[in-house]
């Protein structure tokens, strides 16, 4: 077999074109599946993705037919022939990988990426917490939605009102298990005095199962099913941050209220949790355990904040005192349907809500500043034990329709916060919190928000209003998991420079590989004088061409030749020059085959 390959491959191990012979199809038909694959490889019709796929299949065959006794399959003649072909194929693949170090490196990187994804998914386990005053359909829908997901291990129900003897009846109304997940009902609020806001942190810190290290909370009036999966994927990107989903007004307002003081290690970012939020259990434990110290700091500052105000402002205090930039997604916030008809767009007044919480917000920041000073002078932290890292916010900005992906971009609607002195931050926050109505800039963003690029509706669009595109600006997608068969990327845009943007793909969001592909272009409509076109990028053909180029590259140039990733999770379009126009994006979507199916653990055993 190897001699035949070397004879056909020519000098240096580089595959040579095989001359056509009469009856080639009959000859090919008489060969086994694996021998046909080798012929394809010799003629450069197979990509490295297939190499890895077939090798994995070969490993599984070996696992079930090897002499170690682990497999249960009988060793009949057909199995023996199959194993023989697999052995020959593995030898041939080994020779190819040895000759093409770029392919070998890509295979190793893919193996590490798959292992890292599997490890990350196994590391975090979630307790889903719901605080309610009366059982309703929204609560039941929220419970069912969360119980569907593998990372959620239990559901905790906190009855906000003490129902007394009626607790037994209420408990009986809820299932003990839902989709295999344990449901735990507590008939009265686990804190005194009762507080809806503080209860979720108390439940996370003291009621969640010991083996669970993440908590999820949402209001029972919000339907989070449209972004549960993507919000979780966003959490896995940066687990130490608070991850929440909010409406466009809240998103914009929260960015306006975000400042930082790098000399103190302070971040004033605020996260609104009611729309759905994931956060580490250790953050809740720290918050609850330090409540007495925190109250002393807050109440000792000459303010009118008492314990009741403290409990009601718990979201503000918790998100500020975690002291890390929160990771919010600007999504379509809808309530659970309460009657006949579809759910409508739904978001309460973010600015008015913040104005009502002005005092607790400013007091919380003042307490955090005092705490940082105490730590810098050698004292113990009483409010927060974390120092805000000098890191940018995540580039994820919205969930895609049907919860299939995340929109990513480095084009911000509010300029990124610059470091300034803490006392100046307090003054600016107080001034900003006086605003009770959405600003004109916020209204413009809401009309052309991030979500409109990925909502599947061609009547809406994301526009980078008042922001022309500059060099290295980008937008793209996080596909939530590694994919081995990315087929097409589709972009419907009115900006005329779409065809000039460089398309890049990545496996880890760190190393990017440019894809050389000319999209097909189809006229769609005209919007405010701009022609809207749909651009379709054939990724499978382009990636196959990239791998063919790698296999044809002389060995001496392997180290300097970029190697395409075997799996893809991230896609982006990046500007190489500046344009005096904004991004006008109507739709961004993708088509993909089966995602990586999580058989890493089996392969590892083999």
XYZ file of C-alpha atoms in Angstrom:
606
model
C 0.000 0.000 0.000
C 2.719 2.499 1.024
C 4.870 1.543 -1.957
C 1.921 2.162 -4.245
C 1.347 5.606 -2.681
C 5.018 6.575 -2.963
C 5.096 5.472 -6.585
C 2.011 7.549 -7.379
C 3.009 10.475 -5.183
C 6.305 11.209 -6.889
C 9.391 12.739 -5.343
C 9.256 14.446 -1.977
C 5.972 12.788 -1.028
C 3.935 15.427 -2.915
C 0.864 13.910 -4.551
C 1.007 13.857 -8.329
C -1.931 13.960 -10.722
C -3.023 10.462 -11.752
C -3.466 9.978 -15.515
C -6.916 8.990 -16.686
C -7.362 5.358 -17.704
C -10.252 3.661 -19.380
C -12.564 1.822 -17.054
C -11.498 3.971 -14.076
C -14.971 3.978 -12.626
C -15.184 0.184 -12.790
C -11.779 -0.081 -11.127
C -12.859 2.355 -8.395
C -16.145 0.522 -7.858
C -14.277 -2.680 -7.105
C -12.258 -1.096 -4.292
C -13.209 -0.795 -0.649
C -14.456 2.448 0.850
C -11.141 3.217 2.494
C -9.139 2.478 -0.659
C -11.425 4.879 -2.538
C -10.685 7.491 0.114
C -6.936 7.012 -0.421
C -7.437 7.545 -4.157
C -9.346 10.742 -3.393
C -6.554 11.922 -1.136
C -3.916 11.254 -3.788
C -5.904 13.361 -6.239
C -6.359 16.096 -3.593
C -10.105 15.700 -3.527
C -10.192 15.073 0.241
C -9.726 17.826 2.764
C -7.914 17.543 6.055
C -11.289 17.616 7.782
C -12.050 14.256 6.202
C -8.597 13.029 7.203
C -9.345 13.639 10.847
C -12.883 12.305 10.505
C -11.762 9.021 8.968
C -8.914 8.665 11.445
C -11.422 9.106 14.265
C -13.614 6.442 12.677
C -10.596 4.187 12.375
C -9.861 4.712 16.059
C -13.415 3.701 16.946
C -13.138 0.568 14.800
C -9.868 -0.307 16.524
C -11.500 0.313 19.902
C -14.299 -2.151 19.159
C -12.204 -4.801 17.377
C -8.832 -4.636 19.143
C -7.300 -7.532 21.049
C -7.579 -5.771 24.405
C -10.999 -7.293 24.981
C -12.717 -3.937 25.520
C -14.935 -4.293 22.459
C -17.898 -6.624 22.309
C -18.002 -7.212 18.536
C -17.190 -10.703 17.157
C -14.016 -11.011 15.100
C -15.460 -12.414 11.895
C -13.659 -12.437 8.496
C -15.351 -9.191 7.377
C -14.252 -7.426 10.569
C -10.716 -8.662 10.020
C -10.636 -7.275 6.481
C -12.028 -3.970 7.731
C -9.352 -3.751 10.418
C -6.666 -4.568 7.855
C -7.819 -1.733 5.609
C -7.916 0.630 8.592
C -4.345 -0.346 9.519
C -3.158 0.350 5.982
C -5.030 3.636 5.927
C -3.491 4.718 9.247
C -0.013 4.034 7.881
C -0.782 6.090 4.797
C -2.216 8.924 6.876
C 0.826 8.840 9.136
C 3.113 9.307 6.142
C 1.044 12.235 4.899
C 0.939 13.927 8.296
C 4.689 13.438 8.686
C 5.331 15.038 5.304
C 2.917 17.931 5.886
C 3.649 19.486 9.263
C 0.962 22.127 8.734
C -1.716 19.429 8.623
C -0.216 17.710 11.656
C -0.185 20.976 13.608
C -3.788 21.738 12.640
C -4.860 18.270 13.775
C -3.173 18.770 17.151
C -4.751 22.214 17.591
C -8.167 20.782 16.733
C -7.694 18.015 19.280
C -6.804 20.569 21.955
C -9.773 22.799 21.050
C -12.220 19.898 21.257
C -10.754 18.818 24.596
C -10.928 22.391 25.942
C -14.556 22.765 24.850
C -15.489 19.486 26.504
C -13.633 20.395 29.706
C -15.289 23.823 29.886
C -18.751 22.356 29.403
C -18.138 19.849 32.188
C -16.631 22.371 34.603
C -19.709 24.508 35.295
C -23.019 23.280 36.727
C -26.036 25.542 37.194
C -28.776 25.979 39.779
C -31.706 27.849 38.180
C -33.475 30.098 40.725
C -36.971 31.566 40.455
C -38.504 33.878 43.069
C -42.279 34.293 42.757
C -45.273 35.587 44.682
C -47.901 33.363 43.035
C -47.535 30.350 40.720
C -48.458 31.209 37.138
C -47.951 29.998 33.595
C -44.869 32.172 33.195
C -43.160 30.399 36.081
C -43.967 26.976 34.656
C -42.755 27.981 31.186
C -39.514 29.363 32.614
C -38.946 26.169 34.612
C -39.508 23.969 31.561
C -37.179 26.075 29.430
C -34.284 25.876 31.877
C -34.776 22.174 32.618
C -34.245 21.402 28.926
C -30.561 22.320 29.067
C -27.817 19.919 30.105
C -25.824 22.477 32.111
C -28.795 23.121 34.448
C -28.726 20.531 37.233
C -31.568 21.699 39.488
C -34.421 24.206 39.751
C -34.947 26.151 42.999
C -38.332 27.791 43.637
C -38.587 30.515 46.288
C -42.127 31.486 47.305
C -41.745 35.169 48.084
C -44.847 35.305 50.301
C -45.090 33.206 53.447
C -48.002 30.908 52.618
C -48.114 29.280 56.063
C -50.131 26.064 56.078
C -50.767 26.482 52.372
C -47.134 25.669 51.652
C -47.867 21.964 51.424
C -50.545 22.516 48.796
C -48.262 24.815 46.814
C -45.439 22.292 47.034
C -47.726 19.561 45.722
C -48.536 21.737 42.703
C -44.941 21.524 41.469
C -43.201 18.421 40.104
C -40.337 16.951 42.106
C -38.366 16.439 38.898
C -38.522 18.144 35.522
C -36.754 16.655 32.514
C -34.594 14.669 34.917
C -33.637 17.760 36.952
C -34.509 18.006 40.640
C -37.057 20.701 41.554
C -36.743 22.077 45.110
C -39.569 24.200 46.494
C -39.228 26.525 49.503
C -42.614 27.752 50.769
C -41.342 31.030 52.228
C -38.636 33.514 51.510
C -35.342 32.293 53.018
C -34.432 35.719 54.431
C -35.905 38.033 57.042
C -37.438 40.439 56.291
C -38.646 39.069 52.929
C -37.009 40.711 49.905
C -37.460 39.586 46.330
C -34.191 41.185 45.226
C -31.889 39.766 47.906
C -33.573 36.335 47.983
C -31.943 35.100 44.771
C -28.446 35.734 46.122
C -29.297 34.114 49.456
C -30.740 31.091 47.646
C -27.677 30.824 45.415
C -25.254 31.066 48.337
C -27.051 28.818 50.830
C -29.621 26.635 49.043
C -27.932 25.632 45.785
C -26.500 22.110 45.697
C -22.854 22.062 46.866
C -21.631 20.578 43.582
C -23.156 23.422 41.531
C -20.934 26.466 41.023
C -23.101 28.773 38.859
C -26.519 30.312 39.472
C -29.101 31.496 36.977
C -31.906 33.916 37.759
C -34.717 35.477 35.747
C -38.041 37.127 36.415
C -40.979 34.792 35.900
C -42.540 37.474 33.688
C -39.798 37.328 31.033
C -39.501 34.730 28.281
C -35.793 33.906 28.058
C -36.134 30.895 25.749
C -34.924 32.939 22.769
C -31.454 33.474 24.215
C -30.830 30.915 26.994
C -28.266 28.904 25.025
C -26.360 31.886 23.616
C -26.294 33.601 27.017
C -24.738 30.440 28.459
C -22.150 30.354 25.656
C -21.337 33.961 26.497
C -20.861 33.017 30.152
C -18.363 30.322 29.166
C -16.306 32.996 27.409
C -15.674 34.857 30.689
C -17.096 33.039 33.738
C -15.905 35.615 36.295
C -18.222 38.285 34.878
C -21.979 38.674 35.321
C -23.793 37.735 32.112
C -27.289 39.064 31.506
C -29.767 39.796 28.736
C -31.433 43.212 28.552
C -33.413 45.387 26.164
C -31.882 48.072 23.950
C -32.682 50.980 26.301
C -31.192 49.240 29.333
C -28.128 48.190 27.345
C -27.444 51.737 26.164
C -28.120 53.260 29.584
C -25.823 50.775 31.327
C -22.998 51.629 28.928
C -23.529 55.323 29.674
C -23.145 54.583 33.399
C -19.946 52.568 33.004
C -16.716 54.199 34.174
C -13.504 52.894 35.628
C -10.572 53.980 37.758
C -7.561 51.824 36.949
C -5.520 53.245 39.842
C -8.100 51.806 42.276
C -8.983 48.718 40.261
C -12.596 49.925 40.090
C -15.344 49.368 37.500
C -18.768 51.023 37.769
C -20.511 48.711 35.307
C -24.049 47.748 36.307
C -25.970 44.627 35.248
C -29.762 44.248 35.224
C -30.584 40.621 36.078
C -34.360 40.215 35.663
C -34.198 39.344 31.960
C -31.991 36.337 32.678
C -28.498 36.202 34.177
C -25.711 33.724 34.929
C -23.178 34.444 37.677
C -20.691 32.455 39.713
C -21.935 31.062 42.997
C -18.798 32.375 44.717
C -19.894 35.946 43.913
C -23.216 35.351 45.690
C -21.481 33.678 48.653
C -19.178 36.675 49.035
C -22.078 39.127 48.732
C -24.264 37.366 51.309
C -21.441 36.656 53.771
C -20.345 40.296 53.780
C -23.804 41.791 54.106
C -23.266 42.947 57.710
C -19.971 44.657 56.851
C -21.492 46.111 53.704
C -24.445 47.537 55.634
C -22.075 49.161 58.122
C -20.076 50.744 55.310
C -23.187 51.995 53.512
C -25.110 53.185 56.586
C -22.000 54.701 58.129
C -21.544 57.090 55.236
C -24.131 59.591 56.420
C -26.798 58.327 54.007
C -30.459 57.434 54.416
C -29.874 53.857 53.245
C -31.329 51.292 55.652
C -31.577 47.514 55.457
C -34.828 47.607 53.473
C -33.312 49.931 50.872
C -30.206 47.747 50.851
C -32.248 44.626 50.095
C -34.320 46.340 47.405
C -31.165 47.657 45.749
C -29.393 44.302 45.863
C -28.979 44.046 42.084
C -27.160 47.393 42.033
C -24.952 46.501 44.973
C -24.190 42.984 43.764
C -23.234 43.942 40.212
C -21.143 46.925 41.325
C -19.372 45.054 44.098
C -18.458 42.119 41.884
C -16.323 44.923 40.432
C -15.920 43.520 36.940
C -17.318 44.845 33.670
C -20.648 43.036 33.200
C -21.331 41.229 29.942
C -24.792 42.267 28.778
C -26.482 41.203 25.549
C -28.882 43.604 23.849
C -31.816 41.349 22.988
C -35.496 41.356 22.152
C -37.147 41.266 25.582
C -40.650 39.797 25.568
C -43.044 38.751 28.322
C -44.688 35.374 28.510
C -47.975 35.451 26.617
C -50.804 35.953 29.080
C -53.667 35.505 26.657
C -54.555 35.120 23.021
C -52.058 36.598 20.584
C -48.315 36.829 20.209
C -45.970 38.390 22.733
C -45.090 42.011 21.971
C -41.855 43.908 22.354
C -41.453 44.573 26.025
C -39.072 46.690 28.056
C -39.764 48.912 31.017
C -38.250 52.373 31.313
C -34.583 51.770 32.028
C -33.791 55.425 32.674
C -36.664 55.885 35.117
C -35.682 52.703 36.964
C -32.081 53.898 37.291
C -33.219 57.343 38.489
C -35.262 55.730 41.274
C -32.132 53.825 42.323
C -29.853 56.861 42.093
C -29.035 57.082 45.771
C -28.203 53.404 46.235
C -26.135 53.478 43.038
C -23.981 56.417 44.144
C -23.701 55.104 47.708
C -22.609 51.698 46.395
C -19.875 53.293 44.313
C -18.737 55.445 47.245
C -18.576 52.360 49.467
C -16.540 50.539 46.830
C -14.101 53.455 46.576
C -13.723 53.539 50.364
C -13.140 49.798 50.361
C -10.448 50.013 47.686
C -8.670 52.748 49.680
C -8.780 50.568 52.790
C -7.222 47.645 50.907
C -4.526 49.842 49.348
C -3.579 51.006 52.862
C -3.184 47.438 54.078
C -6.658 46.917 55.549
C -9.197 44.163 54.907
C -11.871 44.383 52.232
C -15.368 44.808 53.651
C -17.354 45.321 50.453
C -15.592 43.508 47.616
C -12.546 41.282 47.541
C -11.998 41.606 43.788
C -9.981 44.156 41.871
C -11.342 45.075 38.460
C -8.989 43.820 35.742
C -7.963 46.289 33.060
C -9.630 44.337 30.282
C -12.054 45.379 27.543
C -15.654 44.255 27.489
C -16.539 41.187 25.463
C -17.293 41.772 21.792
C -20.539 39.780 21.960
C -23.504 42.152 21.735
C -26.684 40.212 20.878
C -28.214 36.749 20.528
C -29.257 35.525 17.087
C -32.812 34.547 16.209
C -33.692 31.010 17.338
C -30.750 31.167 19.764
C -28.334 29.864 17.094
C -25.388 32.216 17.564
C -24.078 35.500 18.957
C -23.454 38.709 17.038
C -19.926 39.978 17.660
C -18.434 43.380 16.895
C -15.905 45.866 18.231
C -18.036 48.793 17.009
C -19.514 50.249 20.200
C -22.656 52.372 20.477
C -21.150 54.254 23.428
C -17.400 55.025 23.503
C -15.485 52.669 25.750
C -15.016 54.027 29.260
C -11.693 55.713 29.902
C -9.995 55.585 33.266
C -10.695 58.578 35.524
C -10.457 59.453 39.201
C -13.043 57.875 41.473
C -14.444 61.165 42.797
C -15.107 62.324 39.243
C -16.875 59.046 38.506
C -19.258 59.686 41.411
C -20.158 63.155 40.136
C -20.713 61.944 36.564
C -22.872 59.069 37.768
C -25.023 61.394 39.857
C -25.549 63.685 36.858
C -26.343 60.803 34.511
C -28.804 59.276 36.968
C -30.875 62.466 36.943
C -32.083 61.562 33.432
C -35.504 59.889 33.530
C -36.163 59.665 29.784
C -34.183 57.900 27.091
C -31.734 60.248 25.401
C -32.002 60.961 21.641
C -28.848 58.892 21.108
C -30.479 55.969 22.891
C -33.634 56.259 20.775
C -31.545 56.185 17.589
C -29.744 53.059 18.773
C -33.028 51.395 19.720
C -34.375 52.024 16.197
C -31.323 50.350 14.621
C -30.026 48.124 17.425
C -27.597 45.203 17.253
C -30.332 42.578 17.435
C -31.799 43.752 14.130
C -28.779 42.332 12.287
C -29.549 38.784 13.438
C -33.312 38.740 14.080
C -34.113 37.076 10.740
C -36.297 40.024 9.701
C -35.338 41.875 6.514
C -37.495 44.837 7.561
C -35.089 45.727 10.386
C -31.416 46.653 10.270
C -28.448 47.388 12.506
C -26.830 50.697 11.592
C -23.683 52.056 13.208
C -25.308 55.479 13.422
C -22.881 58.418 13.680
C -20.021 55.945 13.478
C -18.154 55.487 10.218
C -16.151 52.327 9.760
C -12.472 52.576 10.615
C -9.628 50.185 9.877
C -9.877 46.888 11.808
C -13.520 47.406 12.744
C -15.341 44.100 12.399
C -18.632 42.286 12.825
C -19.259 38.556 12.835
C -20.731 35.534 14.590
C -19.903 33.224 17.458
C -21.475 29.891 16.422
C -21.618 28.770 20.103
C -19.678 25.543 19.523
C -17.063 24.024 17.238
C -18.351 23.076 13.795
C -16.650 20.785 11.313
C -18.821 21.548 8.292
C -19.412 25.280 7.877
C -21.061 25.535 4.479
C -22.105 29.135 3.779
C -22.158 32.605 5.331
C -24.936 34.926 4.181
C -24.850 38.723 4.560
C -27.635 41.117 3.547
C -26.170 44.620 3.646
C -26.661 48.112 2.255
C -23.109 49.329 2.860
C -21.310 49.216 -0.511
C -17.966 47.993 0.861
C -19.118 44.514 1.965
C -17.258 42.775 -0.875
C -14.031 44.500 0.201
C -14.110 43.256 3.806
C -11.769 40.381 4.601
C -13.522 37.230 5.809
C -11.740 35.446 8.671
C -12.468 32.271 10.643
C -11.140 31.014 13.957
C -11.326 28.022 16.235
C -10.396 29.832 19.469
C -11.197 33.538 18.863
C -7.462 34.271 19.044
C -5.838 33.072 15.833
C -7.654 34.082 12.672
C -7.347 32.601 9.192
C -8.329 34.720 6.154
C -10.585 32.964 3.652
C -10.193 33.809 -0.012
C -13.697 33.590 -1.431
C -15.661 35.654 -3.922
C -19.301 35.842 -2.806
C -22.298 35.623 -5.058
C -24.258 38.881 -5.062
C -28.033 39.233 -5.350
C -30.041 42.472 -5.382
C -32.710 42.573 -2.653
C -34.148 46.073 -2.241
C -33.390 49.774 -1.870
C -33.229 51.364 1.587
C -32.959 55.142 1.936
C -31.093 55.422 -1.339
C -28.767 52.471 -0.621
C -29.062 49.267 -2.622
C -29.427 46.211 -0.408
C -27.651 43.087 -1.659
C -27.326 39.590 -0.281
C -23.805 38.202 -0.387
C -23.367 34.433 -0.073
C -19.936 33.030 0.755
C -19.297 29.366 -0.113
C -17.182 28.351 2.866
C -16.919 24.626 2.132
C -15.430 25.226 -1.314
C -13.057 27.903 -0.020
C -11.816 25.805 2.903
C -11.292 22.802 0.621
C -9.214 25.013 -1.676
C -7.192 26.298 1.272
C -6.401 22.755 2.376
C -5.460 21.716 -1.140
C -2.985 24.597 -1.218
C -1.512 23.435 2.100
C -1.071 19.862 0.853
C 0.656 21.136 -2.288
C 3.025 23.432 -0.375
C 6.657 22.219 -0.260
C 7.760 21.049 3.161
C 10.370 23.803 3.403
C 7.602 26.433 3.454
C 5.269 24.742 5.942
C 6.344 26.842 8.925
C 5.497 30.098 7.129
C 2.214 28.925 5.583
C -0.968 29.680 7.611
C -3.008 26.550 8.255
C -6.829 26.669 8.207
C -8.581 25.474 11.376
C -10.172 22.037 11.229
C -13.113 23.225 13.331
C -14.690 26.672 13.212
C -16.621 28.537 15.895
C -15.936 32.189 15.066
C -16.468 34.096 11.828
C -15.929 37.800 11.204
C -15.728 40.429 8.464
C -12.941 42.947 9.077
C -12.246 46.290 7.420
C -8.704 46.673 6.100
C -9.182 50.386 5.416
C -11.471 53.119 6.737
C -14.751 54.088 5.054
C -16.759 57.286 5.332
C -19.910 55.226 5.725
C -21.518 53.198 8.528
C -22.277 49.489 8.609
C -25.862 48.893 7.428
C -26.618 45.246 8.114
C -30.027 43.661 7.487
C -29.158 40.024 8.031
C -26.184 37.875 9.009
C -26.668 34.120 8.973
C -24.891 30.846 8.331
C -25.523 27.310 7.191
C -23.652 24.448 8.756
C -23.636 20.676 8.854
C -23.608 18.688 12.069
C -21.679 20.316 14.962
C -18.971 18.432 16.786
C -20.981 15.792 18.630
C -19.015 15.559 21.864
C -17.457 12.109 21.314
C -14.161 13.437 22.674
C -14.479 11.348 25.814
C -14.859 8.148 23.779
C -11.934 9.043 21.536
C -9.870 9.799 24.599
C -10.558 6.336 26.017
C -9.607 4.715 22.742
